[in-house]
């Protein structure tokens, strides 16, 4: 993700990590659920010092990696049958499928209530995905508008926001100024959706993941790292 990638050797393992420098006082090491290692360091820190710190924390880092590996694969395939849990804005809801003359999807008392003529999983999947799409179209646009209001760089033009199906990314910003957001974001907490939007808005100013980019991200959303972490854990 970052421009600055480094690695150290510890025993028989190689620990690869990414470093972001910003105007902070202390060095912070984070192991993310995808097992990537991210270091936040004060601007003037020599890379040798960062490597020494990684070496000192190597046992802890390996423990974290081992811990996260128990969650592979991350998203269990869904069967679209009653009793199964599905996510909406970071919360889990149980599916309750029942026969009815009219198709309807509702959230009530912790349940996704799905009424449909055909209770076949294929049909339930289509109905649920339509519901997600409608919610994404309204909520994510609202969150985007609110984020834009808070985003400091008024020199930039407001991008056009589109909700799309993306295979591997949460969001992207085109050179022409179109912000594409993954419809799947509607399953994650609002604070995570805000993180993805602010991250992409920072790309209006810096098109890479440079030091300046992370400085702007820190300024715009000081707790972005916690939000990113939460996002990575959210689709389990
Ligand atoms: Zn980015």
PDB file of C-alpha atoms and ligand atoms in Angstrom:
ATOM      1  CA  UNK A   1       0.000   0.000   0.000  1.00  0.00           C
ATOM      2  CA  UNK A   2       2.790   2.395   0.862  1.00  0.00           C
ATOM      3  CA  UNK A   3       5.725   3.494  -1.226  1.00  0.00           C
ATOM      4  CA  UNK A   4       8.171   2.531   1.484  1.00  0.00           C
ATOM      5  CA  UNK A   5       8.402  -1.219   1.850  1.00  0.00           C
ATOM      6  CA  UNK A   6      11.123  -2.872   3.910  1.00  0.00           C
ATOM      7  CA  UNK A   7      11.922  -6.197   5.443  1.00  0.00           C
ATOM      8  CA  UNK A   8      14.086  -7.748   8.136  1.00  0.00           C
ATOM      9  CA  UNK A   9      15.188 -11.297   8.809  1.00  0.00           C
ATOM     10  CA  UNK A  10      14.246 -12.766  12.141  1.00  0.00           C
ATOM     11  CA  UNK A  11      15.412 -16.315  12.752  1.00  0.00           C
ATOM     12  CA  UNK A  12      14.257 -18.188   9.697  1.00  0.00           C
ATOM     13  CA  UNK A  13      11.442 -15.819   8.799  1.00  0.00           C
ATOM     14  CA  UNK A  14      11.383 -12.643   6.782  1.00  0.00           C
ATOM     15  CA  UNK A  15       9.197  -9.905   8.157  1.00  0.00           C
ATOM     16  CA  UNK A  16       8.067  -7.464   5.460  1.00  0.00           C
ATOM     17  CA  UNK A  17       6.515  -4.205   6.522  1.00  0.00           C
ATOM     18  CA  UNK A  18       5.453  -0.798   5.256  1.00  0.00           C
ATOM     19  CA  UNK A  19       6.381   2.501   6.834  1.00  0.00           C
ATOM     20  CA  UNK A  20       4.461   5.746   6.838  1.00  0.00           C
ATOM     21  CA  UNK A  21       6.092   8.856   8.255  1.00  0.00           C
ATOM     22  CA  UNK A  22       4.094  11.630   9.832  1.00  0.00           C
ATOM     23  CA  UNK A  23       4.330  14.399  12.409  1.00  0.00           C
ATOM     24  CA  UNK A  24       3.915  12.126  15.392  1.00  0.00           C
ATOM     25  CA  UNK A  25       6.057  11.612  18.482  1.00  0.00           C
ATOM     26  CA  UNK A  26       6.062   7.853  18.903  1.00  0.00           C
ATOM     27  CA  UNK A  27       6.513   4.847  16.685  1.00  0.00           C
ATOM     28  CA  UNK A  28       3.578   2.493  16.313  1.00  0.00           C
ATOM     29  CA  UNK A  29       3.559  -1.026  14.874  1.00  0.00           C
ATOM     30  CA  UNK A  30       0.298  -2.594  13.730  1.00  0.00           C
ATOM     31  CA  UNK A  31      -0.360  -6.055  12.342  1.00  0.00           C
ATOM     32  CA  UNK A  32      -3.526  -6.068  10.269  1.00  0.00           C
ATOM     33  CA  UNK A  33      -5.902  -8.996   9.847  1.00  0.00           C
ATOM     34  CA  UNK A  34      -4.612  -9.565   6.311  1.00  0.00           C
ATOM     35  CA  UNK A  35      -1.258 -10.082   8.082  1.00  0.00           C
ATOM     36  CA  UNK A  36       0.298  -6.971   6.601  1.00  0.00           C
ATOM     37  CA  UNK A  37       2.522  -4.998   8.958  1.00  0.00           C
ATOM     38  CA  UNK A  38       2.294  -1.257   9.081  1.00  0.00           C
ATOM     39  CA  UNK A  39       4.602   1.118  10.970  1.00  0.00           C
ATOM     40  CA  UNK A  40       3.763   4.723  11.737  1.00  0.00           C
ATOM     41  CA  UNK A  41       6.913   6.647  12.564  1.00  0.00           C
ATOM     42  CA  UNK A  42       7.957  10.222  13.349  1.00  0.00           C
ATOM     43  CA  UNK A  43       9.230  12.038  10.262  1.00  0.00           C
ATOM     44  CA  UNK A  44      12.967  11.985  11.075  1.00  0.00           C
ATOM     45  CA  UNK A  45      13.237   8.341  12.180  1.00  0.00           C
ATOM     46  CA  UNK A  46      16.118   6.536  10.387  1.00  0.00           C
ATOM     47  CA  UNK A  47      15.008   3.297   8.731  1.00  0.00           C
ATOM     48  CA  UNK A  48      17.630   1.345  10.762  1.00  0.00           C
ATOM     49  CA  UNK A  49      15.873   2.390  13.938  1.00  0.00           C
ATOM     50  CA  UNK A  50      12.546   1.264  12.551  1.00  0.00           C
ATOM     51  CA  UNK A  51      14.103  -2.112  11.680  1.00  0.00           C
ATOM     52  CA  UNK A  52      15.507  -2.467  15.201  1.00  0.00           C
ATOM     53  CA  UNK A  53      12.087  -1.833  16.664  1.00  0.00           C
ATOM     54  CA  UNK A  54      10.590  -4.452  14.356  1.00  0.00           C
ATOM     55  CA  UNK A  55      13.247  -6.930  15.484  1.00  0.00           C
ATOM     56  CA  UNK A  56      12.470  -6.244  19.113  1.00  0.00           C
ATOM     57  CA  UNK A  57       8.764  -6.816  18.525  1.00  0.00           C
ATOM     58  CA  UNK A  58       9.268  -9.775  16.169  1.00  0.00           C
ATOM     59  CA  UNK A  59       7.886 -12.385  18.569  1.00  0.00           C
ATOM     60  CA  UNK A  60       4.794 -10.313  19.184  1.00  0.00           C
ATOM     61  CA  UNK A  61       4.393  -9.722  15.412  1.00  0.00           C
ATOM     62  CA  UNK A  62       4.613 -13.447  14.674  1.00  0.00           C
ATOM     63  CA  UNK A  63       2.056 -14.138  17.393  1.00  0.00           C
ATOM     64  CA  UNK A  64      -0.331 -11.624  15.787  1.00  0.00           C
ATOM     65  CA  UNK A  65       0.143 -13.201  12.369  1.00  0.00           C
ATOM     66  CA  UNK A  66      -0.546 -16.636  13.829  1.00  0.00           C
ATOM     67  CA  UNK A  67      -3.636 -15.294  15.578  1.00  0.00           C
ATOM     68  CA  UNK A  68      -5.076 -13.801  12.376  1.00  0.00           C
ATOM     69  CA  UNK A  69      -4.353 -16.911  10.315  1.00  0.00           C
ATOM     70  CA  UNK A  70      -7.068 -18.772  12.247  1.00  0.00           C
ATOM     71  CA  UNK A  71      -9.669 -16.579  10.548  1.00  0.00           C
ATOM     72  CA  UNK A  72      -8.735 -17.709   7.003  1.00  0.00           C
ATOM     73  CA  UNK A  73     -10.715 -17.790   4.769  1.00  0.00           C
ATOM     74  CA  UNK A  74     -12.263 -14.522   5.804  1.00  0.00           C
ATOM     75  CA  UNK A  75     -15.774 -14.499   4.388  1.00  0.00           C
ATOM     76  CA  UNK A  76     -17.702 -17.753   4.610  1.00  0.00           C
ATOM     77  CA  UNK A  77     -19.905 -18.393   1.569  1.00  0.00           C
ATOM     78  CA  UNK A  78     -23.552 -17.634   2.237  1.00  0.00           C
ATOM     79  CA  UNK A  79     -26.341 -20.124   1.506  1.00  0.00           C
ATOM     80  CA  UNK A  80     -29.299 -17.708   1.733  1.00  0.00           C
ATOM     81  CA  UNK A  81     -31.378 -19.839   4.042  1.00  0.00           C
ATOM     82  CA  UNK A  82     -33.190 -19.083   7.299  1.00  0.00           C
ATOM     83  CA  UNK A  83     -30.991 -18.882  10.378  1.00  0.00           C
ATOM     84  CA  UNK A  84     -27.927 -17.621   8.550  1.00  0.00           C
ATOM     85  CA  UNK A  85     -26.545 -14.218   9.546  1.00  0.00           C
ATOM     86  CA  UNK A  86     -26.044 -11.345   7.113  1.00  0.00           C
ATOM     87  CA  UNK A  87     -24.472  -7.947   7.702  1.00  0.00           C
ATOM     88  CA  UNK A  88     -25.842  -4.447   7.425  1.00  0.00           C
ATOM     89  CA  UNK A  89     -23.823  -1.389   8.530  1.00  0.00           C
ATOM     90  CA  UNK A  90     -21.591  -3.603  10.640  1.00  0.00           C
ATOM     91  CA  UNK A  91     -24.361  -5.429  12.484  1.00  0.00           C
ATOM     92  CA  UNK A  92     -25.403  -9.040  12.043  1.00  0.00           C
ATOM     93  CA  UNK A  93     -29.010  -9.937  11.294  1.00  0.00           C
ATOM     94  CA  UNK A  94     -30.502 -13.407  11.095  1.00  0.00           C
ATOM     95  CA  UNK A  95     -32.257 -14.364   7.905  1.00  0.00           C
ATOM     96  CA  UNK A  96     -35.893 -15.439   8.185  1.00  0.00           C
ATOM     97  CA  UNK A  97     -37.356 -16.524   4.860  1.00  0.00           C
ATOM     98  CA  UNK A  98     -41.081 -17.077   4.474  1.00  0.00           C
ATOM     99  CA  UNK A  99     -43.571 -17.563   1.644  1.00  0.00           C
ATOM    100  CA  UNK A 100     -45.815 -14.683   0.633  1.00  0.00           C
ATOM    101  CA  UNK A 101     -47.539 -13.369  -2.483  1.00  0.00           C
ATOM    102  CA  UNK A 102     -45.443 -10.205  -2.626  1.00  0.00           C
ATOM    103  CA  UNK A 103     -41.676  -9.970  -2.438  1.00  0.00           C
ATOM    104  CA  UNK A 104     -40.452  -7.933   0.497  1.00  0.00           C
ATOM    105  CA  UNK A 105     -37.256  -7.435   2.485  1.00  0.00           C
ATOM    106  CA  UNK A 106     -37.400  -5.806   5.927  1.00  0.00           C
ATOM    107  CA  UNK A 107     -35.180  -5.408   8.958  1.00  0.00           C
ATOM    108  CA  UNK A 108     -37.037  -6.055  12.190  1.00  0.00           C
ATOM    109  CA  UNK A 109     -35.974  -7.011  15.718  1.00  0.00           C
ATOM    110  CA  UNK A 110     -32.534  -8.187  14.640  1.00  0.00           C
ATOM    111  CA  UNK A 111     -33.874 -10.153  11.691  1.00  0.00           C
ATOM    112  CA  UNK A 112     -33.751  -9.832   7.947  1.00  0.00           C
ATOM    113  CA  UNK A 113     -37.358 -10.765   7.155  1.00  0.00           C
ATOM    114  CA  UNK A 114     -37.624 -11.932   3.578  1.00  0.00           C
ATOM    115  CA  UNK A 115     -41.028 -12.660   2.132  1.00  0.00           C
ATOM    116  CA  UNK A 116     -41.117 -14.157  -1.318  1.00  0.00           C
ATOM    117  CA  UNK A 117     -43.155 -16.411  -3.594  1.00  0.00           C
ATOM    118  CA  UNK A 118     -40.185 -18.698  -4.110  1.00  0.00           C
ATOM    119  CA  UNK A 119     -38.042 -19.381  -1.070  1.00  0.00           C
ATOM    120  CA  UNK A 120     -35.265 -20.788  -3.239  1.00  0.00           C
ATOM    121  CA  UNK A 121     -31.817 -19.470  -2.177  1.00  0.00           C
ATOM    122  CA  UNK A 122     -31.191 -18.004  -5.649  1.00  0.00           C
ATOM    123  CA  UNK A 123     -34.313 -15.866  -5.332  1.00  0.00           C
ATOM    124  CA  UNK A 124     -33.487 -14.859  -1.753  1.00  0.00           C
ATOM    125  CA  UNK A 125     -30.002 -13.830  -2.862  1.00  0.00           C
ATOM    126  CA  UNK A 126     -31.396 -11.598  -5.621  1.00  0.00           C
ATOM    127  CA  UNK A 127     -33.883  -9.939  -3.262  1.00  0.00           C
ATOM    128  CA  UNK A 128     -31.278  -9.372  -0.593  1.00  0.00           C
ATOM    129  CA  UNK A 129     -28.766  -7.949  -3.065  1.00  0.00           C
ATOM    130  CA  UNK A 130     -31.418  -5.586  -4.453  1.00  0.00           C
ATOM    131  CA  UNK A 131     -32.128  -4.445  -0.923  1.00  0.00           C
ATOM    132  CA  UNK A 132     -28.411  -3.875  -0.244  1.00  0.00           C
ATOM    133  CA  UNK A 133     -28.119  -1.929  -3.489  1.00  0.00           C
ATOM    134  CA  UNK A 134     -31.038   0.388  -2.579  1.00  0.00           C
ATOM    135  CA  UNK A 135     -29.642   1.020   0.902  1.00  0.00           C
ATOM    136  CA  UNK A 136     -26.137   1.588  -0.506  1.00  0.00           C
ATOM    137  CA  UNK A 137     -27.446   4.069  -3.075  1.00  0.00           C
ATOM    138  CA  UNK A 138     -29.123   6.218  -0.428  1.00  0.00           C
ATOM    139  CA  UNK A 139     -26.872   5.832   2.652  1.00  0.00           C
ATOM    140  CA  UNK A 140     -23.453   5.834   1.047  1.00  0.00           C
ATOM    141  CA  UNK A 141     -24.294   8.947  -0.967  1.00  0.00           C
ATOM    142  CA  UNK A 142     -25.405  10.691   2.233  1.00  0.00           C
ATOM    143  CA  UNK A 143     -22.216   9.662   4.024  1.00  0.00           C
ATOM    144  CA  UNK A 144     -20.208  10.858   1.030  1.00  0.00           C
ATOM    145  CA  UNK A 145     -21.926  14.279   1.104  1.00  0.00           C
ATOM    146  CA  UNK A 146     -21.229  14.633   4.841  1.00  0.00           C
ATOM    147  CA  UNK A 147     -17.567  13.613   4.370  1.00  0.00           C
ATOM    148  CA  UNK A 148     -17.185  16.114   1.559  1.00  0.00           C
ATOM    149  CA  UNK A 149     -18.476  18.919   3.801  1.00  0.00           C
ATOM    150  CA  UNK A 150     -15.835  18.066   6.401  1.00  0.00           C
ATOM    151  CA  UNK A 151     -13.013  17.557   3.921  1.00  0.00           C
ATOM    152  CA  UNK A 152     -10.770  20.573   4.205  1.00  0.00           C
ATOM    153  CA  UNK A 153      -9.355  20.924   0.699  1.00  0.00           C
ATOM    154  CA  UNK A 154     -11.936  23.180  -0.846  1.00  0.00           C
ATOM    155  CA  UNK A 155      -9.600  23.899  -3.747  1.00  0.00           C
ATOM    156  CA  UNK A 156     -10.668  20.566  -5.164  1.00  0.00           C
ATOM    157  CA  UNK A 157     -13.849  19.875  -7.101  1.00  0.00           C
ATOM    158  CA  UNK A 158     -16.367  17.539  -5.552  1.00  0.00           C
ATOM    159  CA  UNK A 159     -16.085  14.164  -7.294  1.00  0.00           C
ATOM    160  CA  UNK A 160     -19.047  12.327  -8.756  1.00  0.00           C
ATOM    161  CA  UNK A 161     -19.802   9.407  -6.440  1.00  0.00           C
ATOM    162  CA  UNK A 162     -20.839   6.054  -7.881  1.00  0.00           C
ATOM    163  CA  UNK A 163     -21.788   2.860  -6.083  1.00  0.00           C
ATOM    164  CA  UNK A 164     -20.439  -0.088  -8.057  1.00  0.00           C
ATOM    165  CA  UNK A 165     -19.457  -3.741  -7.812  1.00  0.00           C
ATOM    166  CA  UNK A 166     -15.723  -3.911  -7.280  1.00  0.00           C
ATOM    167  CA  UNK A 167     -13.954  -7.245  -6.994  1.00  0.00           C
ATOM    168  CA  UNK A 168     -10.951  -6.416  -4.881  1.00  0.00           C
ATOM    169  CA  UNK A 169     -11.164  -2.842  -3.707  1.00  0.00           C
ATOM    170  CA  UNK A 170     -13.345  -0.788  -1.422  1.00  0.00           C
ATOM    171  CA  UNK A 171     -13.002   2.348  -3.469  1.00  0.00           C
ATOM    172  CA  UNK A 172     -11.091   4.100  -6.200  1.00  0.00           C
ATOM    173  CA  UNK A 173     -10.751   7.559  -7.623  1.00  0.00           C
ATOM    174  CA  UNK A 174     -10.344   8.076 -11.347  1.00  0.00           C
ATOM    175  CA  UNK A 175      -8.222  10.827 -12.854  1.00  0.00           C
ATOM    176  CA  UNK A 176     -11.418  12.358 -14.225  1.00  0.00           C
ATOM    177  CA  UNK A 177     -12.668  12.763 -10.655  1.00  0.00           C
ATOM    178  CA  UNK A 178     -15.139   9.916 -10.309  1.00  0.00           C
ATOM    179  CA  UNK A 179     -15.185   8.248  -6.925  1.00  0.00           C
ATOM    180  CA  UNK A 180     -16.254   4.608  -7.196  1.00  0.00           C
ATOM    181  CA  UNK A 181     -17.328   2.922  -3.977  1.00  0.00           C
ATOM    182  CA  UNK A 182     -17.934  -0.786  -3.540  1.00  0.00           C
ATOM    183  CA  UNK A 183     -21.599  -1.628  -2.894  1.00  0.00           C
ATOM    184  CA  UNK A 184     -20.337  -4.146  -0.283  1.00  0.00           C
ATOM    185  CA  UNK A 185     -19.412  -1.209   1.953  1.00  0.00           C
ATOM    186  CA  UNK A 186     -23.064  -1.077   3.051  1.00  0.00           C
ATOM    187  CA  UNK A 187     -22.331  -4.228   5.080  1.00  0.00           C
ATOM    188  CA  UNK A 188     -19.627  -2.476   7.105  1.00  0.00           C
ATOM    189  CA  UNK A 189     -19.905   0.089   9.944  1.00  0.00           C
ATOM    190  CA  UNK A 190     -20.516   3.718   9.003  1.00  0.00           C
ATOM    191  CA  UNK A 191     -17.130   4.764  10.407  1.00  0.00           C
ATOM    192  CA  UNK A 192     -15.455   2.358   7.959  1.00  0.00           C
ATOM    193  CA  UNK A 193     -17.396   3.774   5.010  1.00  0.00           C
ATOM    194  CA  UNK A 194     -16.232   7.235   6.115  1.00  0.00           C
ATOM    195  CA  UNK A 195     -12.641   5.989   6.235  1.00  0.00           C
ATOM    196  CA  UNK A 196     -12.777   4.668   2.650  1.00  0.00           C
ATOM    197  CA  UNK A 197     -14.330   7.911   1.406  1.00  0.00           C
ATOM    198  CA  UNK A 198     -11.841  10.187   3.201  1.00  0.00           C
ATOM    199  CA  UNK A 199      -8.937   8.015   2.003  1.00  0.00           C
ATOM    200  CA  UNK A 200     -10.106   8.433  -1.592  1.00  0.00           C
ATOM    201  CA  UNK A 201     -10.769  12.173  -1.133  1.00  0.00           C
ATOM    202  CA  UNK A 202      -7.160  12.570   0.010  1.00  0.00           C
ATOM    203  CA  UNK A 203      -6.189  11.139  -3.384  1.00  0.00           C
ATOM    204  CA  UNK A 204      -7.713  14.246  -4.959  1.00  0.00           C
ATOM    205  CA  UNK A 205      -4.731  16.103  -3.513  1.00  0.00           C
ATOM    206  CA  UNK A 206      -2.071  13.361  -3.648  1.00  0.00           C
ATOM    207  CA  UNK A 207      -2.452  10.608  -6.223  1.00  0.00           C
ATOM    208  CA  UNK A 208      -0.073   8.211  -4.485  1.00  0.00           C
ATOM    209  CA  UNK A 209       0.504   6.844  -0.987  1.00  0.00           C
ATOM    210  CA  UNK A 210       3.326   9.245  -0.257  1.00  0.00           C
ATOM    211  CA  UNK A 211       4.291  10.754   3.063  1.00  0.00           C
ATOM    212  CA  UNK A 212       2.260  13.851   2.144  1.00  0.00           C
ATOM    213  CA  UNK A 213      -0.766  11.690   1.463  1.00  0.00           C
ATOM    214  CA  UNK A 214      -0.604  10.090   4.910  1.00  0.00           C
ATOM    215  CA  UNK A 215      -0.024  13.463   6.531  1.00  0.00           C
ATOM    216  CA  UNK A 216      -3.241  14.713   4.938  1.00  0.00           C
ATOM    217  CA  UNK A 217      -5.082  11.529   5.922  1.00  0.00           C
ATOM    218  CA  UNK A 218      -3.880  11.918   9.527  1.00  0.00           C
ATOM    219  CA  UNK A 219      -5.105  15.513   9.542  1.00  0.00           C
ATOM    220  CA  UNK A 220      -8.448  14.664   7.957  1.00  0.00           C
ATOM    221  CA  UNK A 221      -9.180  11.533   9.978  1.00  0.00           C
ATOM    222  CA  UNK A 222      -6.850  11.064  12.971  1.00  0.00           C
ATOM    223  CA  UNK A 223      -8.238   7.616  13.879  1.00  0.00           C
ATOM    224  CA  UNK A 224      -8.142   6.229  10.337  1.00  0.00           C
ATOM    225  CA  UNK A 225      -5.978   3.290  11.335  1.00  0.00           C
ATOM    226  CA  UNK A 226      -8.526   1.951  13.819  1.00  0.00           C
ATOM    227  CA  UNK A 227     -11.231   2.384  11.204  1.00  0.00           C
ATOM    228  CA  UNK A 228      -9.152   0.548   8.609  1.00  0.00           C
ATOM    229  CA  UNK A 229      -8.607  -2.274  11.075  1.00  0.00           C
ATOM    230  CA  UNK A 230     -12.315  -2.459  11.797  1.00  0.00           C
ATOM    231  CA  UNK A 231     -13.066  -2.532   8.081  1.00  0.00           C
ATOM    232  CA  UNK A 232     -10.707  -5.444   7.549  1.00  0.00           C
ATOM    233  CA  UNK A 233     -12.402  -7.366  10.357  1.00  0.00           C
ATOM    234  CA  UNK A 234     -15.920  -6.441   9.340  1.00  0.00           C
ATOM    235  CA  UNK A 235     -16.787  -8.987   6.672  1.00  0.00           C
ATOM    236  CA  UNK A 236     -15.945 -12.081   8.693  1.00  0.00           C
TER     237      UNK A 236
HETATM  238 ZN1  LIG B   1      -5.218   4.861  -1.668  1.00  0.00          ZN
END
